[in-house]
């Protein structure tokens, strides 16, 4: 029975991926309708193919999964297509962030291939190409949801979430610029602000809120289901990123699929902020002298200090506390069945997210 699970997961991904060429061709066709020349259409298609598919697709597929959970049944072909379009819109947003983020960080590779801006002839054209990835979201929403009562909600939440994420990116960039180490700017509170704005809103709240709008769940003056969802998903996103920070330090390359670089890249990570909160003046001096240096010996000293300060135990305590706290929030959702076709928020949505994250090793 267990052996069928990976196949089911792969089939689910294949079904979701099959929607992308339809969307891509629709966007390229829009350029055709605007009288754009062949080289422009080919360039745009390359931008879409290189940057949008190819990731884990967790954010996009979460929209489809959440719609299915909320409706409590298999989706019709039209429902699936609409949910998948919204899911791909989240992936377009992710692509927009990654293309621009890679330029800001002067990163070398992304998803096992050269960063887009490093491709021949691309360079700074990637700035405009990232804008076109973002603009595609609103073209697709208008093309497929203009007649829906929740259309304005879709537009607003993409604008709001984009702004939230860009605020997080700004705080991150001015707090921890690569090559300029100033640990006095770091703190666990600063880390929390960065994580909530840069990761939690678009990776966790956005996919669920999109599914809720598509299912017709309305905002209410009291006990607003969107406020309730956000109160669970933002802490969940914060926990996920802390977990990611910890795995960058403690996970092996075989586990996490990459070599952790947070220490040498001067990242405002949960690990370094926890160490700063615990360090003696002597240990703080060691952090100042070794963190953010492109030097294996310096990195080894920081990792040894993390062990000395008990960062692993601190993380284990944090993980258990987060799980308990999030589950207590989930349990506030009333267990009700949909009646007369009305869809309500369900605990299963959040339990599914937490089940994928809790105690993960990669």
mmCIF file of C-alpha atoms in Angstrom:
data_model
loop_
_atom_site.group_PDB
_atom_site.id
_atom_site.type_symbol
_atom_site.label_atom_id
_atom_site.label_comp_id
_atom_site.label_asym_id
_atom_site.label_seq_id
_atom_site.Cartn_x
_atom_site.Cartn_y
_atom_site.Cartn_z
ATOM 1 C CA UNK A 1 0.000 0.000 0.000
ATOM 2 C CA UNK A 2 2.807 2.410 0.907
ATOM 3 C CA UNK A 3 4.475 1.929 -2.477
ATOM 4 C CA UNK A 4 1.464 3.472 -4.256
ATOM 5 C CA UNK A 5 1.794 6.777 -2.376
ATOM 6 C CA UNK A 6 4.761 8.204 -4.299
ATOM 7 C CA UNK A 7 2.992 7.270 -7.545
ATOM 8 C CA UNK A 8 -0.161 9.067 -6.422
ATOM 9 C CA UNK A 9 1.916 12.116 -5.510
ATOM 10 C CA UNK A 10 3.716 12.018 -8.871
ATOM 11 C CA UNK A 11 0.412 11.737 -10.739
ATOM 12 C CA UNK A 12 -0.981 14.701 -8.813
ATOM 13 C CA UNK A 13 2.055 16.749 -9.794
ATOM 14 C CA UNK A 14 1.809 15.661 -13.441
ATOM 15 C CA UNK A 15 -1.831 16.729 -13.572
ATOM 16 C CA UNK A 16 -0.940 20.135 -12.142
ATOM 17 C CA UNK A 17 2.054 20.534 -14.473
ATOM 18 C CA UNK A 18 -0.141 19.769 -17.495
ATOM 19 C CA UNK A 19 -1.998 23.057 -16.931
ATOM 20 C CA UNK A 20 1.156 25.173 -17.293
ATOM 21 C CA UNK A 21 1.591 24.849 -21.099
ATOM 22 C CA UNK A 22 -2.036 25.922 -21.534
ATOM 23 C CA UNK A 23 -1.435 29.055 -19.458
ATOM 24 C CA UNK A 24 1.923 29.754 -21.099
ATOM 25 C CA UNK A 25 0.468 29.497 -24.601
ATOM 26 C CA UNK A 26 -2.408 31.765 -23.574
ATOM 27 C CA UNK A 27 0.067 34.421 -22.414
ATOM 28 C CA UNK A 28 2.188 34.135 -25.565
ATOM 29 C CA UNK A 29 -0.976 34.359 -27.662
ATOM 30 C CA UNK A 30 -1.783 37.628 -25.888
ATOM 31 C CA UNK A 31 1.494 39.046 -27.218
ATOM 32 C CA UNK A 32 0.477 37.849 -30.684
ATOM 33 C CA UNK A 33 -2.838 39.705 -30.359
ATOM 34 C CA UNK A 34 -0.877 42.853 -29.489
ATOM 35 C CA UNK A 35 1.121 42.577 -32.717
ATOM 36 C CA UNK A 36 4.385 41.684 -31.006
ATOM 37 C CA UNK A 37 7.225 40.414 -33.269
ATOM 38 C CA UNK A 38 8.367 36.782 -33.251
ATOM 39 C CA UNK A 39 11.582 37.452 -31.300
ATOM 40 C CA UNK A 40 9.588 39.123 -28.487
ATOM 41 C CA UNK A 41 7.215 36.158 -28.256
ATOM 42 C CA UNK A 42 10.116 33.695 -28.235
ATOM 43 C CA UNK A 43 11.878 35.699 -25.518
ATOM 44 C CA UNK A 44 8.752 35.799 -23.347
ATOM 45 C CA UNK A 45 8.170 32.074 -23.809
ATOM 46 C CA UNK A 46 11.764 31.396 -22.733
ATOM 47 C CA UNK A 47 11.238 33.560 -19.651
ATOM 48 C CA UNK A 48 8.095 31.625 -18.703
ATOM 49 C CA UNK A 49 9.560 28.161 -19.373
ATOM 50 C CA UNK A 50 12.831 28.845 -17.572
ATOM 51 C CA UNK A 51 11.470 30.503 -14.433
ATOM 52 C CA UNK A 52 7.946 29.312 -13.590
ATOM 53 C CA UNK A 53 7.898 25.456 -13.637
ATOM 54 C CA UNK A 54 10.658 23.271 -12.238
ATOM 55 C CA UNK A 55 10.400 23.998 -8.519
ATOM 56 C CA UNK A 56 8.728 21.890 -5.855
ATOM 57 C CA UNK A 57 5.344 23.465 -6.784
ATOM 58 C CA UNK A 58 4.154 23.044 -3.188
ATOM 59 C CA UNK A 59 2.593 26.496 -3.037
ATOM 60 C CA UNK A 60 0.642 26.116 -6.268
ATOM 61 C CA UNK A 61 -0.526 22.584 -5.595
ATOM 62 C CA UNK A 62 -1.672 23.655 -2.116
ATOM 63 C CA UNK A 63 -4.389 25.764 -3.743
ATOM 64 C CA UNK A 64 -5.825 22.720 -5.531
ATOM 65 C CA UNK A 65 -5.456 20.493 -2.449
ATOM 66 C CA UNK A 66 -7.215 23.069 -0.257
ATOM 67 C CA UNK A 67 -10.127 23.511 -2.670
ATOM 68 C CA UNK A 68 -10.604 19.722 -2.675
ATOM 69 C CA UNK A 69 -10.505 19.564 1.127
ATOM 70 C CA UNK A 70 -12.965 22.448 1.511
ATOM 71 C CA UNK A 71 -15.411 21.023 -1.042
ATOM 72 C CA UNK A 72 -15.003 17.526 0.376
ATOM 73 C CA UNK A 73 -15.069 15.834 -3.020
ATOM 74 C CA UNK A 74 -13.207 15.335 -6.284
ATOM 75 C CA UNK A 75 -13.263 18.529 -8.349
ATOM 76 C CA UNK A 76 -14.991 18.798 -11.701
ATOM 77 C CA UNK A 77 -12.756 19.420 -14.702
ATOM 78 C CA UNK A 78 -13.624 23.135 -14.711
ATOM 79 C CA UNK A 79 -13.127 23.476 -10.950
ATOM 80 C CA UNK A 80 -9.747 21.773 -11.177
ATOM 81 C CA UNK A 81 -8.641 24.027 -14.045
ATOM 82 C CA UNK A 82 -9.657 27.189 -12.183
ATOM 83 C CA UNK A 83 -7.964 26.039 -8.955
ATOM 84 C CA UNK A 84 -4.840 25.116 -10.917
ATOM 85 C CA UNK A 85 -4.755 28.548 -12.594
ATOM 86 C CA UNK A 86 -4.778 30.187 -9.150
ATOM 87 C CA UNK A 87 -2.088 27.737 -8.056
ATOM 88 C CA UNK A 88 0.060 28.646 -11.035
ATOM 89 C CA UNK A 89 -0.491 32.332 -10.260
ATOM 90 C CA UNK A 90 1.201 31.672 -6.906
ATOM 91 C CA UNK A 91 4.045 29.977 -8.788
ATOM 92 C CA UNK A 92 4.306 33.024 -11.097
ATOM 93 C CA UNK A 93 4.596 35.192 -7.981
ATOM 94 C CA UNK A 94 7.322 32.900 -6.653
ATOM 95 C CA UNK A 95 9.154 33.125 -9.999
ATOM 96 C CA UNK A 96 8.925 36.939 -9.938
ATOM 97 C CA UNK A 97 10.456 36.984 -6.455
ATOM 98 C CA UNK A 98 13.213 34.490 -7.301
ATOM 99 C CA UNK A 99 14.381 36.152 -10.528
ATOM 100 C CA UNK A 100 14.693 39.518 -8.790
ATOM 101 C CA UNK A 101 16.070 38.050 -5.549
ATOM 102 C CA UNK A 102 18.834 36.207 -7.422
ATOM 103 C CA UNK A 103 19.950 39.492 -8.997
ATOM 104 C CA UNK A 104 19.951 41.275 -5.622
ATOM 105 C CA UNK A 105 21.973 38.478 -4.024
ATOM 106 C CA UNK A 106 24.138 37.918 -7.114
ATOM 107 C CA UNK A 107 23.338 34.220 -6.762
ATOM 108 C CA UNK A 108 24.941 31.688 -9.118
ATOM 109 C CA UNK A 109 22.456 28.836 -9.415
ATOM 110 C CA UNK A 110 18.753 28.265 -8.847
ATOM 111 C CA UNK A 111 16.996 24.871 -9.015
ATOM 112 C CA UNK A 112 20.176 23.223 -10.271
ATOM 113 C CA UNK A 113 20.695 25.546 -13.245
ATOM 114 C CA UNK A 114 22.231 29.009 -13.760
ATOM 115 C CA UNK A 115 20.199 31.903 -12.374
ATOM 116 C CA UNK A 116 18.149 33.486 -15.134
ATOM 117 C CA UNK A 117 20.031 36.803 -15.194
ATOM 118 C CA UNK A 118 23.278 34.885 -15.848
ATOM 119 C CA UNK A 119 22.025 33.412 -19.124
ATOM 120 C CA UNK A 120 23.576 34.673 -22.349
ATOM 121 C CA UNK A 121 21.992 37.950 -23.517
ATOM 122 C CA UNK A 122 19.729 38.217 -20.436
ATOM 123 C CA UNK A 123 21.661 40.143 -17.748
ATOM 124 C CA UNK A 124 19.644 43.218 -16.670
ATOM 125 C CA UNK A 125 16.765 42.414 -19.031
ATOM 126 C CA UNK A 126 15.846 40.014 -16.200
ATOM 127 C CA UNK A 127 14.520 43.046 -14.292
ATOM 128 C CA UNK A 128 11.832 43.668 -16.890
ATOM 129 C CA UNK A 129 11.271 39.933 -17.320
ATOM 130 C CA UNK A 130 10.546 39.643 -13.588
ATOM 131 C CA UNK A 131 7.950 42.432 -13.935
ATOM 132 C CA UNK A 132 6.356 40.489 -16.786
ATOM 133 C CA UNK A 133 6.087 37.389 -14.580
ATOM 134 C CA UNK A 134 4.210 39.453 -11.993
ATOM 135 C CA UNK A 135 1.972 41.132 -14.593
ATOM 136 C CA UNK A 136 0.986 37.725 -15.989
ATOM 137 C CA UNK A 137 -0.791 36.977 -12.697
ATOM 138 C CA UNK A 138 -3.254 39.812 -13.171
ATOM 139 C CA UNK A 139 -3.771 39.040 -16.847
ATOM 140 C CA UNK A 140 -4.700 35.437 -15.964
ATOM 141 C CA UNK A 141 -6.976 36.435 -13.084
ATOM 142 C CA UNK A 142 -8.837 38.893 -15.295
ATOM 143 C CA UNK A 143 -9.091 36.408 -18.179
ATOM 144 C CA UNK A 144 -10.489 33.577 -16.049
ATOM 145 C CA UNK A 145 -12.182 35.166 -13.005
ATOM 146 C CA UNK A 146 -13.474 38.582 -14.143
ATOM 147 C CA UNK A 147 -17.083 37.435 -13.892
ATOM 148 C CA UNK A 148 -16.731 35.827 -10.452
ATOM 149 C CA UNK A 149 -18.051 37.583 -7.314
ATOM 150 C CA UNK A 150 -14.660 37.072 -5.642
ATOM 151 C CA UNK A 151 -12.638 38.610 -8.505
ATOM 152 C CA UNK A 152 -11.724 41.794 -6.582
ATOM 153 C CA UNK A 153 -10.640 39.699 -3.582
ATOM 154 C CA UNK A 154 -8.213 37.766 -5.805
ATOM 155 C CA UNK A 155 -6.685 40.955 -7.201
ATOM 156 C CA UNK A 156 -6.430 42.564 -3.774
ATOM 157 C CA UNK A 157 -4.828 39.599 -2.030
ATOM 158 C CA UNK A 158 -2.135 39.240 -4.705
ATOM 159 C CA UNK A 159 -1.310 42.958 -4.423
ATOM 160 C CA UNK A 160 -1.339 42.863 -0.612
ATOM 161 C CA UNK A 161 0.753 39.701 -0.398
ATOM 162 C CA UNK A 162 3.293 41.016 -2.893
ATOM 163 C CA UNK A 163 3.714 44.177 -0.802
ATOM 164 C CA UNK A 164 4.068 42.146 2.415
ATOM 165 C CA UNK A 165 6.775 39.995 0.813
ATOM 166 C CA UNK A 166 8.659 42.996 -0.546
ATOM 167 C CA UNK A 167 8.619 44.602 2.912
ATOM 168 C CA UNK A 168 10.186 41.399 4.278
ATOM 169 C CA UNK A 169 12.794 41.413 1.528
ATOM 170 C CA UNK A 170 13.666 45.043 2.290
ATOM 171 C CA UNK A 171 14.190 44.314 6.005
ATOM 172 C CA UNK A 172 16.301 41.285 5.110
ATOM 173 C CA UNK A 173 18.476 43.199 2.624
ATOM 174 C CA UNK A 174 19.230 46.116 4.951
ATOM 175 C CA UNK A 175 19.743 43.858 7.987
ATOM 176 C CA UNK A 176 22.067 41.254 6.492
ATOM 177 C CA UNK A 177 23.749 42.440 3.298
ATOM 178 C CA UNK A 178 26.189 39.827 2.027
ATOM 179 C CA UNK A 179 29.783 40.934 2.580
ATOM 180 C CA UNK A 180 28.927 43.494 5.306
ATOM 181 C CA UNK A 181 28.573 41.781 8.671
ATOM 182 C CA UNK A 182 26.983 43.733 11.530
ATOM 183 C CA UNK A 183 25.452 41.360 14.054
ATOM 184 C CA UNK A 184 24.241 44.290 16.165
ATOM 185 C CA UNK A 185 21.418 44.593 13.606
ATOM 186 C CA UNK A 186 20.331 40.988 14.232
ATOM 187 C CA UNK A 187 17.732 39.843 16.757
ATOM 188 C CA UNK A 188 15.117 37.112 17.075
ATOM 189 C CA UNK A 189 12.418 39.782 16.712
ATOM 190 C CA UNK A 190 14.009 41.084 13.481
ATOM 191 C CA UNK A 191 14.202 37.492 12.230
ATOM 192 C CA UNK A 192 10.512 36.988 13.059
ATOM 193 C CA UNK A 193 9.522 40.116 11.111
ATOM 194 C CA UNK A 194 11.557 39.046 8.078
ATOM 195 C CA UNK A 195 10.164 35.518 8.108
ATOM 196 C CA UNK A 196 6.526 36.505 8.534
ATOM 197 C CA UNK A 197 6.622 39.084 5.765
ATOM 198 C CA UNK A 198 9.052 37.422 3.356
ATOM 199 C CA UNK A 199 7.828 33.826 3.603
ATOM 200 C CA UNK A 200 4.695 33.156 5.643
ATOM 201 C CA UNK A 201 2.202 35.365 3.812
ATOM 202 C CA UNK A 202 2.841 34.197 0.256
ATOM 203 C CA UNK A 203 3.859 30.604 0.998
ATOM 204 C CA UNK A 204 1.152 29.675 3.502
ATOM 205 C CA UNK A 205 -1.679 32.185 3.816
ATOM 206 C CA UNK A 206 -1.998 33.098 0.116
ATOM 207 C CA UNK A 207 -2.694 29.565 -1.258
ATOM 208 C CA UNK A 208 -5.321 28.852 1.399
ATOM 209 C CA UNK A 209 -7.037 32.242 1.081
ATOM 210 C CA UNK A 210 -7.249 31.815 -2.711
ATOM 211 C CA UNK A 211 -8.922 28.419 -2.231
ATOM 212 C CA UNK A 212 -11.321 29.904 0.325
ATOM 213 C CA UNK A 213 -12.356 32.671 -2.091
ATOM 214 C CA UNK A 214 -12.856 30.172 -4.904
ATOM 215 C CA UNK A 215 -15.059 28.056 -2.630
ATOM 216 C CA UNK A 216 -17.261 31.037 -1.782
ATOM 217 C CA UNK A 217 -16.262 31.434 1.859
ATOM 218 C CA UNK A 218 -17.243 34.977 2.835
ATOM 219 C CA UNK A 219 -15.601 37.488 5.154
ATOM 220 C CA UNK A 220 -17.629 38.063 8.320
ATOM 221 C CA UNK A 221 -17.642 40.918 10.860
ATOM 222 C CA UNK A 222 -17.234 38.497 13.752
ATOM 223 C CA UNK A 223 -15.083 35.351 13.765
ATOM 224 C CA UNK A 224 -13.877 36.099 10.223
ATOM 225 C CA UNK A 225 -12.676 32.782 8.738
ATOM 226 C CA UNK A 226 -9.865 34.596 6.873
ATOM 227 C CA UNK A 227 -8.574 36.148 10.097
ATOM 228 C CA UNK A 228 -8.748 32.704 11.714
ATOM 229 C CA UNK A 229 -6.869 31.096 8.812
ATOM 230 C CA UNK A 230 -4.215 33.809 8.957
ATOM 231 C CA UNK A 231 -3.793 33.399 12.730
ATOM 232 C CA UNK A 232 -2.847 29.747 12.104
ATOM 233 C CA UNK A 233 -0.947 29.982 8.811
ATOM 234 C CA UNK A 234 1.399 32.856 9.719
ATOM 235 C CA UNK A 235 2.798 31.016 12.795
ATOM 236 C CA UNK A 236 2.932 27.879 10.626
ATOM 237 C CA UNK A 237 5.000 29.751 8.041
ATOM 238 C CA UNK A 238 7.260 31.116 10.773
ATOM 239 C CA UNK A 239 7.805 27.589 12.118
ATOM 240 C CA UNK A 240 8.568 26.332 8.602
ATOM 241 C CA UNK A 241 11.284 28.956 8.058
ATOM 242 C CA UNK A 242 12.870 28.391 11.475
ATOM 243 C CA UNK A 243 12.934 24.706 10.578
ATOM 244 C CA UNK A 244 14.571 25.578 7.246
ATOM 245 C CA UNK A 245 17.196 27.684 9.049
ATOM 246 C CA UNK A 246 17.934 24.852 11.460
ATOM 247 C CA UNK A 247 18.238 22.269 8.665
ATOM 248 C CA UNK A 248 20.684 24.579 6.847
ATOM 249 C CA UNK A 249 22.947 24.196 9.891
ATOM 250 C CA UNK A 250 22.156 20.662 11.064
ATOM 251 C CA UNK A 251 20.956 18.820 7.945
ATOM 252 C CA UNK A 252 23.302 16.886 5.684
ATOM 253 C CA UNK A 253 23.500 17.647 1.937
ATOM 254 C CA UNK A 254 21.897 14.226 1.341
ATOM 255 C CA UNK A 255 18.947 15.260 3.505
ATOM 256 C CA UNK A 256 18.291 18.784 2.287
ATOM 257 C CA UNK A 257 19.578 18.436 -1.284
ATOM 258 C CA UNK A 258 22.116 21.233 -0.964
ATOM 259 C CA UNK A 259 25.061 22.436 1.111
ATOM 260 C CA UNK A 260 23.958 24.856 3.829
ATOM 261 C CA UNK A 261 25.364 28.347 3.276
ATOM 262 C CA UNK A 262 23.534 30.556 5.809
ATOM 263 C CA UNK A 263 26.642 31.035 7.960
ATOM 264 C CA UNK A 264 29.040 32.067 5.189
ATOM 265 C CA UNK A 265 26.323 34.136 3.457
ATOM 266 C CA UNK A 266 25.665 36.280 6.555
ATOM 267 C CA UNK A 267 22.005 35.221 6.716
ATOM 268 C CA UNK A 268 19.813 36.597 9.497
ATOM 269 C CA UNK A 269 19.037 33.006 10.476
ATOM 270 C CA UNK A 270 17.181 31.704 13.525
ATOM 271 C CA UNK A 271 20.341 29.823 14.519
ATOM 272 C CA UNK A 272 22.633 32.858 14.710
ATOM 273 C CA UNK A 273 19.967 34.934 16.449
ATOM 274 C CA UNK A 274 19.462 32.182 19.029
ATOM 275 C CA UNK A 275 23.242 32.040 19.527
ATOM 276 C CA UNK A 276 23.413 35.830 19.926
ATOM 277 C CA UNK A 277 20.708 35.709 22.600
ATOM 278 C CA UNK A 278 22.664 33.065 24.571
ATOM 279 C CA UNK A 279 26.289 34.096 23.986
ATOM 280 C CA UNK A 280 28.710 35.306 26.661
ATOM 281 C CA UNK A 281 30.843 38.346 25.724
ATOM 282 C CA UNK A 282 33.650 35.984 24.703
ATOM 283 C CA UNK A 283 31.321 33.869 22.561
ATOM 284 C CA UNK A 284 29.858 37.042 21.036
ATOM 285 C CA UNK A 285 33.386 38.091 20.021
ATOM 286 C CA UNK A 286 33.809 34.718 18.292
ATOM 287 C CA UNK A 287 30.527 35.265 16.430
ATOM 288 C CA UNK A 288 31.559 38.756 15.316
ATOM 289 C CA UNK A 289 34.932 37.533 14.075
ATOM 290 C CA UNK A 290 33.725 34.445 12.204
ATOM 291 C CA UNK A 291 30.109 34.868 11.018
ATOM 292 C CA UNK A 292 29.502 35.773 7.377
ATOM 293 C CA UNK A 293 33.073 34.995 6.301
ATOM 294 C CA UNK A 294 33.802 33.053 3.107
ATOM 295 C CA UNK A 295 36.080 30.726 5.006
ATOM 296 C CA UNK A 296 35.524 27.068 5.927
ATOM 297 C CA UNK A 297 37.459 27.397 9.189
ATOM 298 C CA UNK A 298 35.311 30.363 10.269
ATOM 299 C CA UNK A 299 32.172 28.412 9.393
ATOM 300 C CA UNK A 300 33.402 25.429 11.431
ATOM 301 C CA UNK A 301 33.976 27.685 14.462
ATOM 302 C CA UNK A 302 30.417 29.003 14.245
ATOM 303 C CA UNK A 303 28.984 25.483 13.950
ATOM 304 C CA UNK A 304 31.025 24.368 16.964
ATOM 305 C CA UNK A 305 29.700 27.353 18.922
ATOM 306 C CA UNK A 306 26.117 26.441 17.963
ATOM 307 C CA UNK A 307 26.740 22.974 19.421
ATOM 308 C CA UNK A 308 28.308 24.464 22.547
ATOM 309 C CA UNK A 309 25.319 26.774 23.067
ATOM 310 C CA UNK A 310 22.833 23.908 22.634
ATOM 311 C CA UNK A 311 21.125 25.233 19.504
ATOM 312 C CA UNK A 312 19.903 21.690 18.663
ATOM 313 C CA UNK A 313 18.103 21.355 21.989
ATOM 314 C CA UNK A 314 16.693 24.865 21.681
ATOM 315 C CA UNK A 315 15.323 23.965 18.272
ATOM 316 C CA UNK A 316 13.758 20.716 19.538
ATOM 317 C CA UNK A 317 12.006 22.715 22.281
ATOM 318 C CA UNK A 318 10.907 25.344 19.755
ATOM 319 C CA UNK A 319 9.500 22.686 17.410
ATOM 320 C CA UNK A 320 7.419 21.011 20.106
ATOM 321 C CA UNK A 321 6.162 24.345 21.417
ATOM 322 C CA UNK A 322 5.227 25.486 17.880
ATOM 323 C CA UNK A 323 3.384 22.250 17.114
ATOM 324 C CA UNK A 324 1.394 22.435 20.348
ATOM 325 C CA UNK A 325 0.581 26.115 19.855
ATOM 326 C CA UNK A 326 -0.522 25.691 16.233
ATOM 327 C CA UNK A 327 -2.636 22.614 16.998
ATOM 328 C CA UNK A 328 -4.392 24.519 19.789
ATOM 329 C CA UNK A 329 -5.301 27.202 17.222
ATOM 330 C CA UNK A 330 -6.525 24.555 14.749
ATOM 331 C CA UNK A 331 -8.776 23.070 17.427
ATOM 332 C CA UNK A 332 -10.613 26.403 17.676
ATOM 333 C CA UNK A 333 -12.123 25.727 14.257
ATOM 334 C CA UNK A 334 -15.621 24.307 14.828
ATOM 335 C CA UNK A 335 -16.139 20.830 13.379
ATOM 336 C CA UNK A 336 -19.093 21.406 11.079
ATOM 337 C CA UNK A 337 -20.290 19.765 7.888
ATOM 338 C CA UNK A 338 -21.227 21.731 4.783
ATOM 339 C CA UNK A 339 -25.003 22.078 4.556
ATOM 340 C CA UNK A 340 -27.055 23.299 1.614
ATOM 341 C CA UNK A 341 -23.882 23.492 -0.467
ATOM 342 C CA UNK A 342 -22.244 25.966 1.926
ATOM 343 C CA UNK A 343 -18.496 25.490 2.341
ATOM 344 C CA UNK A 344 -16.857 26.231 5.688
ATOM 345 C CA UNK A 345 -13.289 26.267 6.949
ATOM 346 C CA UNK A 346 -12.036 22.822 7.969
ATOM 347 C CA UNK A 347 -9.354 21.668 10.380
ATOM 348 C CA UNK A 348 -8.092 19.242 7.760
ATOM 349 C CA UNK A 349 -6.676 22.145 5.698
ATOM 350 C CA UNK A 350 -4.244 23.064 8.452
ATOM 351 C CA UNK A 351 -3.596 19.524 9.610
ATOM 352 C CA UNK A 352 -2.474 18.709 6.049
ATOM 353 C CA UNK A 353 0.051 21.565 6.104
ATOM 354 C CA UNK A 354 1.322 20.678 9.553
ATOM 355 C CA UNK A 355 1.576 16.988 8.618
ATOM 356 C CA UNK A 356 3.956 17.840 5.772
ATOM 357 C CA UNK A 357 6.171 20.041 7.947
ATOM 358 C CA UNK A 358 6.316 18.582 11.469
ATOM 359 C CA UNK A 359 9.611 16.757 12.100
ATOM 360 C CA UNK A 360 10.620 17.041 8.429
ATOM 361 C CA UNK A 361 14.272 16.285 7.661
ATOM 362 C CA UNK A 362 14.562 17.947 4.238
#
